[in-house]
Amino acid sequence: MSFNNLGLSAALLKSIQEKGYSKPSEIQEQAIPEILKGNDILAGAQTGTGKTAAFALPLLNRLQNAESKRRRVRVLVLVPTRELASQVGESFRDYGSNLRFKTSTLYGGVSINTQIDKLKKGVDIVVATPGRLLDHLNQKTLNLSELETFVLDEADRMLDMGFIRDIKKILNYLPDEKQNLLFSATFPKEIKSLADSLLNSPKRIQVRSNNSTADKVIQVVYPVDKSRKRELLAHCIKEEGWFQVLVFSRTKHGANKLAQQLNKEGIDADAFHGNKSQAQRTRALKDFKDSKTQVLVATDIAARGIDINLLPQVVNFDLPYVPEDYIHRIGRTARAGKEGKAISLVSADEHKLLFDIEKLLKSPIPRETIEGFEPTQNLSTEPPKSKGNNRRRSSSAKGGDKTRSSKGRPSWNKKRNKNTSSKNKRRS
Ligand code: AMP
């Protein structure tokens, strides 16, 4: 399949060529023709699948086909995080570089007046996070009454971040008659009911299963004592010459502390989390993308939606409490078909979290013990004893917890070491 067969205009095909995309991704192949026809869409797709272009390209095409002299907001894209808003806004500008449409990106943490000035001059496309969008709507600095298409991106993450009520408030400002596109990696029941009330006979598109992001990522677990994780991380960064390493920490405090400790060891590291100002977050991300910073230590929420091409390494300094977050984390590497490596430093107390992740992946993650860092407390290869559920989330947050049964557990009882898997063999 080629982009030429999807019904996109010459101006858009030119932008695609300039971006260097040779063929449409699966979601693009399926979604573009449907969106061009004006259909509603319910798409199961994760970040990294090319989903932004899957809606941005056909929406720009539709705007172009029905071009009007008077500027008004015709497309609204609602996203969960500032970084994603910035990226999606940039995508619209990039893909529309040969067209005359104006895109405005609205998110908090930066001056609202600058945004108001821009809106006054007239925009066609708005990409926004819910809080700031509501500020504009309440202050009447934005009028969405003539909206033609509403895109709800990463709907499940919106739910996780507590935005569902804001979304419902925002829907009251939108006209009933419009095209609606909903993208989500997972479909918990709140998202299903939102989809039922929002979408009009939607085309259902599912590009990959939830854990498929893992396919192109080489994953490995380094068992290590908790107290020696930082030392092991610094060792790997130095010994293996890792560059552009995205390290996940469970807490903001932990991220700050780790970045500081790495700096002390002469490794250029920065922290990236929700307590940083927007200016600090933008700068940290830019320095990391420009390879000025070697290591970015991030929390899950902040790292959501970061799109850095060719990110070679992702490290889980702590395992996440929510197994699905592991999939999101490792999806930061091996983006757009490239191969990447995800390393998890796992201590004995994280055994259950690892079990939950392996259960979700439906396969064990190979383990490799690093010489000189052999753990004094062994990371068990047995399933944890069931003592109720300690996952820190409500069962509704991710489509209901699956009850664990010994039947469904992955067969990880084979002890793995560096000789068991050539794909996962560590360079020495
Ligand atoms: P997304 O899933 O929208 O976050 O996109 C992930 C990455 O894939 C971005 O860096 C895009 O620039 C890139 N991308 C999108 N579509 C294609 C394509 N057809 N071929 C190659 N890369 C693409």
mmCIF file of C-alpha atoms and ligand atoms in Angstrom, residues 3 19-25 28 46-53 87 95 307 309 335-336, ligand 1:
data_model
loop_
_atom_site.group_PDB
_atom_site.id
_atom_site.type_symbol
_atom_site.label_atom_id
_atom_site.label_comp_id
_atom_site.label_asym_id
_atom_site.label_seq_id
_atom_site.Cartn_x
_atom_site.Cartn_y
_atom_site.Cartn_z
ATOM 1 C CA PHE A 3 0.213 6.902 0.382
ATOM 2 C CA LYS A 19 8.942 13.798 6.152
ATOM 3 C CA GLY A 20 10.539 10.767 4.515
ATOM 4 C CA TYR A 21 7.634 8.351 5.123
ATOM 5 C CA SER A 22 7.774 5.660 2.454
ATOM 6 C CA LYS A 23 4.513 3.870 3.199
ATOM 7 C CA PRO A 24 1.510 4.291 5.477
ATOM 8 C CA SER A 25 1.474 2.523 8.818
ATOM 9 C CA GLN A 28 -2.918 5.182 8.633
ATOM 10 C CA GLN A 46 -1.018 3.275 20.867
ATOM 11 C CA THR A 47 1.429 6.057 20.528
ATOM 12 C CA GLY A 48 4.234 4.965 18.219
ATOM 13 C CA THR A 49 1.897 3.488 15.601
ATOM 14 C CA GLY A 50 1.766 6.694 13.552
ATOM 15 C CA LYS A 51 -1.714 7.554 14.844
ATOM 16 C CA THR A 52 -1.132 11.334 14.814
ATOM 17 C CA ALA A 53 -0.600 11.355 11.052
ATOM 18 C CA GLN A 87 3.976 17.325 19.436
ATOM 19 C CA TYR A 95 1.994 18.017 7.504
ATOM 20 C CA ASP A 307 8.254 11.159 20.821
ATOM 21 C CA ASN A 309 13.016 9.164 17.208
ATOM 22 C CA ARG A 335 9.578 3.764 17.718
ATOM 23 C CA ALA A 336 8.304 3.753 14.137
HETATM 24 P P1 AMP B 1 2.751 8.634 16.730
HETATM 25 O O1 AMP B 1 2.220 7.262 16.891
HETATM 26 O O2 AMP B 1 1.796 9.538 16.034
HETATM 27 O O3 AMP B 1 3.283 9.200 18.013
HETATM 28 O O4 AMP B 1 4.005 8.552 15.711
HETATM 29 C C1 AMP B 1 5.207 7.945 16.047
HETATM 30 C C2 AMP B 1 6.352 8.307 15.103
HETATM 31 O O5 AMP B 1 6.180 7.693 13.826
HETATM 32 C C3 AMP B 1 6.523 9.803 14.809
HETATM 33 O O6 AMP B 1 7.890 10.129 14.971
HETATM 34 C C4 AMP B 1 6.134 9.965 13.353
HETATM 35 O O7 AMP B 1 6.876 11.009 12.736
HETATM 36 C C5 AMP B 1 6.489 8.622 12.782
HETATM 37 N N1 AMP B 1 5.652 8.209 11.635
HETATM 38 C C6 AMP B 1 4.333 8.441 11.462
HETATM 39 N N2 AMP B 1 3.894 7.888 10.299
HETATM 40 C C7 AMP B 1 4.967 7.292 9.723
HETATM 41 C C8 AMP B 1 5.158 6.547 8.498
HETATM 42 N N3 AMP B 1 4.157 6.299 7.674
HETATM 43 N N4 AMP B 1 6.400 6.081 8.239
HETATM 44 C C9 AMP B 1 7.428 6.329 9.114
HETATM 45 N N5 AMP B 1 7.321 7.024 10.269
HETATM 46 C C10 AMP B 1 6.106 7.499 10.575
#
